[in-house]
Amino acid sequence: MADNMKLLLISSFLCFVVYASNGPVPVVIWHGMGDSCCNPLSMGSIKKLIEKQVTGAYVRSLEIGSSIEEITMVCSKLAADPKLQDGYNAVGFSQGGQFLRAVAQRCPSPPMLNLISVGGQHQGVFGFPHCPGGNETLCEYVRKLLNIGAYISLVQAEYWHDPLNEQEYAEKSVFLADINQERSVNATYKSNLLKLKNLVLVKFLQDTMVIPKESEWFGYYNPGQDKKLYTMFESPLYIHDKLGLKTLNDTGRITFLSSDTDHLQFTEQWFIDNIVNKFLM
Ligand SMILES: *[C@@H]1O[C@H](CO)[C@@H](O)[C@H](O)[C@H]1NC(C)=O
Ligand SMILES: *[C@@H]1O[C@H](CO)[C@@H](O)[C@H](O)[C@H]1NC(C)=O
Ligand SMILES: *[C@@H]1O[C@H](CO)[C@@H](O)[C@H](O)[C@H]1NC(C)=O
């Protein structure tokens, strides 16, 4: 397990790459934890893939820190980029999914058009990579103990979501409880999110990194235990339409996609068929 943690921590950098050209809508990409903006095996190949599809694309890559204060910095950078002023599409990988959602909710200018979350943890996580819930042995022990240094302090502060202690989560989560309107409802978050043309949520059916993987579609554990799950449609967030998810769905603007693979292990063809051709062209 230590190796998995390390892998996640190898890079605490986040970055995003901006693609723009006169014709097509620019795309902002935000990669996940443990990755970097330009890793040739991950974001680097995504970048090339989009460049191949969108000829003459302008490419800009920015590295930013992993803490949530960076959202403000990202917002300023997007606002200062003249090529994005007419709007852009956003593709967030893993935690980049929920961070870009925060950008959509907090920073309406320039306008985000489509938000594509690829394996984002929209209701948080309660478990470690390769340690699914319900494991009575090491995994269960570890996730209750909460004692793995940096990984924990980062994830716990931002999107650790303990279903056994919802109250504490709502009070202490500096990021997720805020953008999910758990403490109070900020009407601006909702009106901003409702400006999206499409919210696309990709879930990895064999995901061993995100526990529970249902979080990628806004599902989560029912409070008080860590086995039974609710779907987005059954969540208080949706039912009371606190964030606009119900309105988005009722107007046909939420697309649920899945890839029958582990976390982010989609094929190039899958990405072209489901994301590039449908939402980035
Ligand atoms: C609601 O969110 C907006 C956008 O981030 C922010 O400017 C405003 O201060 C927030 N309102 C409250 C009451 O927190
Ligand atoms: C629980 O986790 C341990 C340690 O990773 C593993 O050896 C075991 O097979 C897991 N059990 C189940 C039921 O997943
Ligand atoms: C969500 O939207 C889809 C497509 O518009 C619709 O078929 C479905 O009934 C909606 N779900 C709920 C719970 O309203």
Coordinates of N, CA and C in Angstrom, one line a residue, residues 125-260:
V125 N -14.1 10.7 -1.2 CA -13.7 9.3 -1.1 C -13.6 8.9 0.3
F126 N -13.8 7.6 0.5 CA -13.6 7.0 1.8 C -12.9 5.6 1.6
G127 N -11.6 5.7 1.4 CA -10.9 4.5 1.1 C -9.7 4.9 0.4
F128 N -8.7 4.0 0.3 CA -7.5 4.2 -0.3 C -7.4 3.4 -1.6
P129 N -6.5 3.9 -2.5 CA -6.3 3.1 -3.8 C -6.1 1.6 -3.5
H130 N -6.8 0.8 -4.2 CA -6.7 -0.6 -4.1 C -7.2 -1.2 -2.7
C131 N -7.9 -0.3 -2.0 CA -8.5 -0.8 -0.7 C -10.0 -0.5 -0.7
P132 N -10.8 -1.3 -1.3 CA -12.2 -1.1 -1.4 C -12.8 -1.1 0.0
G133 N -14.0 -0.5 0.1 CA -14.8 -0.5 1.3 C -15.2 -1.9 1.7
G134 N -15.6 -2.1 2.9 CA -16.1 -3.4 3.3 C -15.0 -4.4 3.6
N135 N -13.7 -4.0 3.5 CA -12.6 -4.9 3.8 C -12.4 -4.8 5.3
E136 N -12.6 -5.9 5.9 CA -12.5 -5.9 7.4 C -11.0 -6.0 7.9
T137 N -10.1 -6.2 7.0 CA -8.7 -6.3 7.4 C -8.0 -5.0 7.4
L138 N -6.8 -5.0 6.8 CA -6.0 -3.9 6.8 C -6.6 -2.6 6.3
C139 N -7.3 -2.7 5.1 CA -7.8 -1.5 4.5 C -8.8 -0.8 5.4
E140 N -9.7 -1.5 6.0 CA -10.7 -1.0 6.9 C -10.0 -0.3 8.1
Y141 N -9.1 -1.0 8.6 CA -8.3 -0.5 9.8 C -7.7 0.9 9.4
V142 N -7.0 0.9 8.3 CA -6.3 2.0 7.9 C -7.2 3.2 7.6
R143 N -8.3 3.0 7.0 CA -9.1 4.2 6.6 C -9.8 4.8 7.8
K144 N -9.9 3.9 8.9 CA -10.5 4.5 10.1 C -9.4 5.2 10.9
L145 N -8.2 4.7 10.8 CA -7.1 5.3 11.6 C -6.7 6.6 11.1
L146 N -6.8 6.8 9.8 CA -6.5 8.1 9.2 C -5.1 8.6 9.5
N147 N -4.1 7.8 9.2 CA -2.8 8.1 9.8 C -1.7 8.0 8.7
I148 N -2.0 8.4 7.5 CA -1.0 8.2 6.5 C -0.5 9.6 6.0
G149 N -0.1 10.4 6.9 CA 0.6 11.6 6.5 C 0.0 12.5 5.4
A150 N 0.9 12.8 4.5 CA 0.6 13.8 3.5 C -0.7 13.4 2.7
Y151 N -0.8 12.2 2.3 CA -1.9 11.8 1.5 C -3.2 12.1 2.2
I152 N -3.2 11.8 3.5 CA -4.4 12.0 4.3 C -4.6 13.5 4.5
S153 N -3.6 14.2 4.8 CA -3.9 15.6 5.1 C -4.4 16.3 3.9
L154 N -3.9 16.0 2.8 CA -4.4 16.6 1.5 C -5.9 16.1 1.2
V155 N -6.0 14.8 1.1 CA -7.3 14.3 0.7 C -8.3 14.5 1.8
Q156 N -7.9 14.4 3.0 CA -8.9 14.6 4.1 C -9.4 16.0 4.1
A157 N -8.5 17.0 4.0 CA -8.9 18.4 4.0 C -9.9 18.7 2.9
E158 N -9.6 18.1 1.7 CA -10.3 18.5 0.5 C -11.4 17.6 0.1
Y159 N -11.3 16.3 0.1 CA -12.4 15.5 -0.3 C -12.5 14.1 0.4
W160 N -11.9 14.0 1.6 CA -12.2 12.8 2.4 C -13.6 13.0 2.9
H161 N -14.4 12.0 2.8 CA -15.8 12.1 3.2 C -16.2 10.8 4.0
D162 N -16.2 11.0 5.3 CA -16.5 9.8 6.2 C -18.0 9.7 6.4
P163 N -18.6 8.6 5.8 CA -20.0 8.5 6.0 C -20.4 8.1 7.4
L164 N -19.4 7.7 8.2 CA -19.7 7.4 9.6 C -19.8 8.6 10.5
N165 N -19.4 9.7 9.9 CA -19.3 11.0 10.6 C -19.6 12.2 9.7
E166 N -20.8 12.2 9.2 CA -21.2 13.2 8.2 C -21.1 14.7 8.8
Q167 N -21.4 14.8 10.1 CA -21.4 16.1 10.7 C -20.0 16.7 10.7
E168 N -19.0 15.9 11.1 CA -17.6 16.3 11.1 C -17.2 16.7 9.7
Y169 N -17.6 15.8 8.7 CA -17.2 16.1 7.3 C -17.7 17.5 6.9
A170 N -19.0 17.7 7.2 CA -19.6 19.0 6.8 C -18.9 20.2 7.4
E171 N -18.4 20.0 8.7 CA -17.8 21.1 9.3 C -16.3 21.3 8.9
K172 N -15.6 20.2 8.7 CA -14.2 20.3 8.5 C -13.7 20.3 7.0
S173 N -14.4 19.7 6.1 CA -14.0 19.6 4.8 C -13.8 21.0 4.2
V174 N -12.6 21.4 3.8 CA -12.4 22.8 3.4 C -12.8 22.9 1.9
F175 N -13.0 21.9 1.2 CA -13.3 22.0 -0.2 C -14.7 21.4 -0.6
L176 N -14.8 20.1 -0.5 CA -16.0 19.4 -1.0 C -17.3 19.8 -0.3
A177 N -17.2 19.9 1.0 CA -18.5 20.3 1.7 C -18.9 21.7 1.3
D178 N -17.9 22.5 0.9 CA -18.3 23.9 0.4 C -18.9 23.8 -1.0
I179 N -18.2 23.2 -1.9 CA -18.7 23.2 -3.3 C -20.0 22.3 -3.4
N180 N -20.2 21.4 -2.5 CA -21.4 20.6 -2.5 C -22.5 21.2 -1.6
Q181 N -22.4 22.4 -1.2 CA -23.4 23.1 -0.4 C -23.8 22.4 0.9
E182 N -22.9 21.8 1.6 CA -23.2 21.0 2.8 C -23.3 21.9 4.0
R183 N -22.6 23.0 4.0 CA -22.7 23.9 5.2 C -23.8 24.9 5.0
S184 N -23.8 25.5 3.9 CA -24.8 26.5 3.6 C -25.0 26.5 2.1
V185 N -26.1 27.0 1.6 CA -26.3 27.0 0.2 C -25.9 28.4 -0.4
N186 N -25.0 28.4 -1.3 CA -24.6 29.6 -2.0 C -25.3 29.6 -3.4
A187 N -26.3 30.5 -3.5 CA -27.1 30.5 -4.7 C -26.3 30.7 -6.0
T188 N -25.2 31.4 -5.8 CA -24.3 31.7 -6.9 C -23.7 30.5 -7.5
Y189 N -23.3 29.5 -6.6 CA -22.8 28.3 -7.1 C -23.8 27.6 -8.1
K190 N -25.0 27.6 -7.7 CA -26.0 27.0 -8.5 C -26.3 27.7 -9.8
S191 N -26.4 29.0 -9.7 CA -26.7 29.7 -11.0 C -25.5 29.7 -11.9
N192 N -24.3 29.6 -11.3 CA -23.1 29.4 -12.2 C -23.1 28.1 -12.9
L193 N -23.3 27.0 -12.1 CA -23.3 25.7 -12.6 C -24.3 25.5 -13.7
L194 N -25.4 26.2 -13.5 CA -26.5 26.1 -14.5 C -26.2 26.8 -15.8
K195 N -25.1 27.5 -15.9 CA -24.7 28.1 -17.2 C -24.0 27.1 -18.1
L196 N -23.7 25.9 -17.5 CA -23.0 24.9 -18.4 C -24.0 24.4 -19.5
K197 N -23.4 24.1 -20.6 CA -24.2 23.5 -21.7 C -24.4 22.0 -21.4
N198 N -23.3 21.4 -20.9 CA -23.3 20.0 -20.6 C -22.4 19.7 -19.4
L199 N -22.9 18.8 -18.6 CA -22.0 18.2 -17.5 C -21.9 16.7 -17.9
V200 N -20.7 16.3 -18.1 CA -20.4 14.9 -18.5 C -19.7 14.2 -17.4
L201 N -20.2 13.1 -16.9 CA -19.6 12.4 -15.8 C -19.2 11.0 -16.2
V202 N -17.9 10.8 -16.2 CA -17.4 9.5 -16.6 C -17.0 8.7 -15.4
K203 N -17.5 7.5 -15.3 CA -17.2 6.5 -14.2 C -16.5 5.3 -14.7
F204 N -15.5 4.9 -14.0 CA -14.7 3.7 -14.4 C -15.2 2.5 -13.6
L205 N -15.8 1.6 -14.4 CA -16.5 0.5 -13.7 C -15.6 -0.5 -13.0
Q206 N -14.3 -0.5 -13.3 CA -13.4 -1.4 -12.6 C -12.4 -0.6 -11.7
D207 N -12.9 0.6 -11.3 CA -12.0 1.5 -10.6 C -11.5 0.9 -9.3
T208 N -10.2 0.9 -9.1 CA -9.6 0.4 -7.8 C -8.9 1.6 -7.1
M209 N -9.0 2.8 -7.7 CA -8.3 3.9 -7.1 C -9.3 4.8 -6.3
V210 N -10.5 5.0 -6.8 CA -11.5 5.8 -6.2 C -12.5 4.9 -5.5
I211 N -12.6 5.1 -4.2 CA -13.4 4.4 -3.3 C -14.4 5.3 -2.6
P212 N -15.7 5.2 -2.9 CA -16.3 4.3 -3.8 C -16.4 4.9 -5.2
K213 N -16.3 4.1 -6.3 CA -16.3 4.6 -7.6 C -17.6 5.4 -8.0
E214 N -18.7 5.0 -7.3 CA -19.9 5.7 -7.5 C -19.9 7.2 -7.4
S215 N -18.9 7.7 -6.6 CA -18.6 9.1 -6.4 C -18.4 9.8 -7.7
E216 N -18.0 9.1 -8.7 CA -17.7 9.7 -10.0 C -19.0 10.1 -10.7
W217 N -20.1 9.5 -10.3 CA -21.4 9.9 -10.8 C -22.3 10.5 -9.7
F218 N -21.6 11.1 -8.7 CA -22.3 11.8 -7.6 C -23.1 10.8 -6.7
G219 N -22.7 9.5 -6.7 CA -23.3 8.6 -5.7 C -22.4 8.5 -4.5
Y220 N -22.9 8.0 -3.4 CA -22.1 7.8 -2.2 C -22.7 6.9 -1.2
Y221 N -22.0 6.6 -0.1 CA -22.5 5.7 0.9 C -23.6 6.4 1.7
N222 N -24.7 5.7 2.0 CA -25.7 6.2 2.9 C -25.0 6.6 4.2
P223 N -25.5 7.6 4.9 CA -24.8 8.0 6.1 C -24.9 6.9 7.2
G224 N -23.8 6.9 8.0 CA -23.8 6.0 9.1 C -23.2 4.6 8.9
Q225 N -22.9 4.3 7.7 CA -22.3 3.0 7.3 C -21.4 3.2 6.0
D226 N -20.7 2.1 5.6 CA -19.9 2.3 4.4 C -20.1 1.1 3.5
K227 N -21.3 0.7 3.3 CA -21.6 -0.4 2.4 C -22.7 -0.1 1.4
K228 N -23.8 0.4 1.9 CA -24.9 0.7 1.0 C -24.7 2.1 0.4
L229 N -25.0 2.1 -0.9 CA -24.8 3.4 -1.6 C -26.1 4.0 -2.2
Y230 N -26.1 5.3 -2.3 CA -27.2 6.0 -3.0 C -26.7 6.5 -4.3
T231 N -27.6 6.8 -5.2 CA -27.2 7.3 -6.5 C -27.4 8.8 -6.5
M232 N -26.9 9.5 -7.5 CA -27.1 11.0 -7.5 C -28.5 11.3 -7.4
F233 N -29.4 10.6 -8.1 CA -30.9 10.9 -8.1 C -31.5 10.7 -6.7
E234 N -30.8 9.9 -5.8 CA -31.3 9.7 -4.5 C -30.7 10.6 -3.4
S235 N -29.7 11.4 -3.9 CA -29.0 12.2 -2.9 C -29.7 13.5 -2.6
P236 N -29.6 14.0 -1.3 CA -30.2 15.2 -0.9 C -29.8 16.4 -1.8
L237 N -28.6 16.4 -2.3 CA -28.0 17.4 -3.1 C -28.9 17.5 -4.4
Y238 N -29.3 16.4 -5.0 CA -30.1 16.3 -6.2 C -31.6 16.6 -5.9
I239 N -32.1 15.9 -4.9 CA -33.5 16.0 -4.6 C -33.9 17.5 -4.3
H240 N -33.1 18.1 -3.5 CA -33.4 19.5 -3.2 C -32.9 20.5 -4.2
D241 N -32.3 20.0 -5.2 CA -31.7 20.8 -6.3 C -30.8 22.0 -5.8
K242 N -30.0 21.7 -4.7 CA -29.2 22.7 -4.1 C -28.1 23.2 -5.0
L243 N -27.7 22.4 -6.0 CA -26.6 22.8 -6.9 C -27.0 22.9 -8.3
G244 N -28.3 22.6 -8.6 CA -28.8 22.7 -9.9 C -28.7 21.4 -10.7
L245 N -28.3 20.3 -10.0 CA -28.1 19.1 -10.8 C -29.5 18.6 -11.3
K246 N -30.5 18.8 -10.5 CA -31.8 18.3 -11.0 C -32.3 19.1 -12.2
T247 N -32.1 20.4 -12.1 CA -32.4 21.3 -13.3 C -31.6 20.9 -14.5
L248 N -30.3 20.6 -14.3 CA -29.4 20.2 -15.4 C -30.0 18.9 -16.0
N249 N -30.3 18.0 -15.1 CA -30.8 16.7 -15.7 C -32.2 16.9 -16.4
D250 N -33.0 17.6 -15.7 CA -34.4 17.8 -16.3 C -34.3 18.5 -17.7
T251 N -33.2 19.3 -17.9 CA -33.1 19.9 -19.2 C -32.2 19.1 -20.1
G252 N -31.9 17.9 -19.8 CA -31.1 17.0 -20.6 C -29.7 17.3 -20.7
R253 N -29.1 18.0 -19.7 CA -27.7 18.4 -19.8 C -26.7 17.6 -19.0
I254 N -27.1 16.5 -18.4 CA -26.2 15.6 -17.7 C -26.0 14.4 -18.6
T255 N -24.8 14.0 -18.9 CA -24.5 12.8 -19.6 C -23.7 11.9 -18.7
F256 N -24.2 10.7 -18.5 CA -23.4 9.7 -17.7 C -22.7 8.7 -18.7
L257 N -21.4 8.7 -18.5 CA -20.6 7.8 -19.4 C -19.9 6.8 -18.5
S258 N -19.5 5.6 -19.0 CA -18.7 4.7 -18.3 C -17.7 4.1 -19.2
S259 N -16.6 3.7 -18.5 CA -15.6 2.9 -19.3 C -15.3 1.7 -18.4
D260 N -15.4 0.5 -19.0 CA -15.3 -0.7 -18.3 C -13.8 -1.1 -18.0

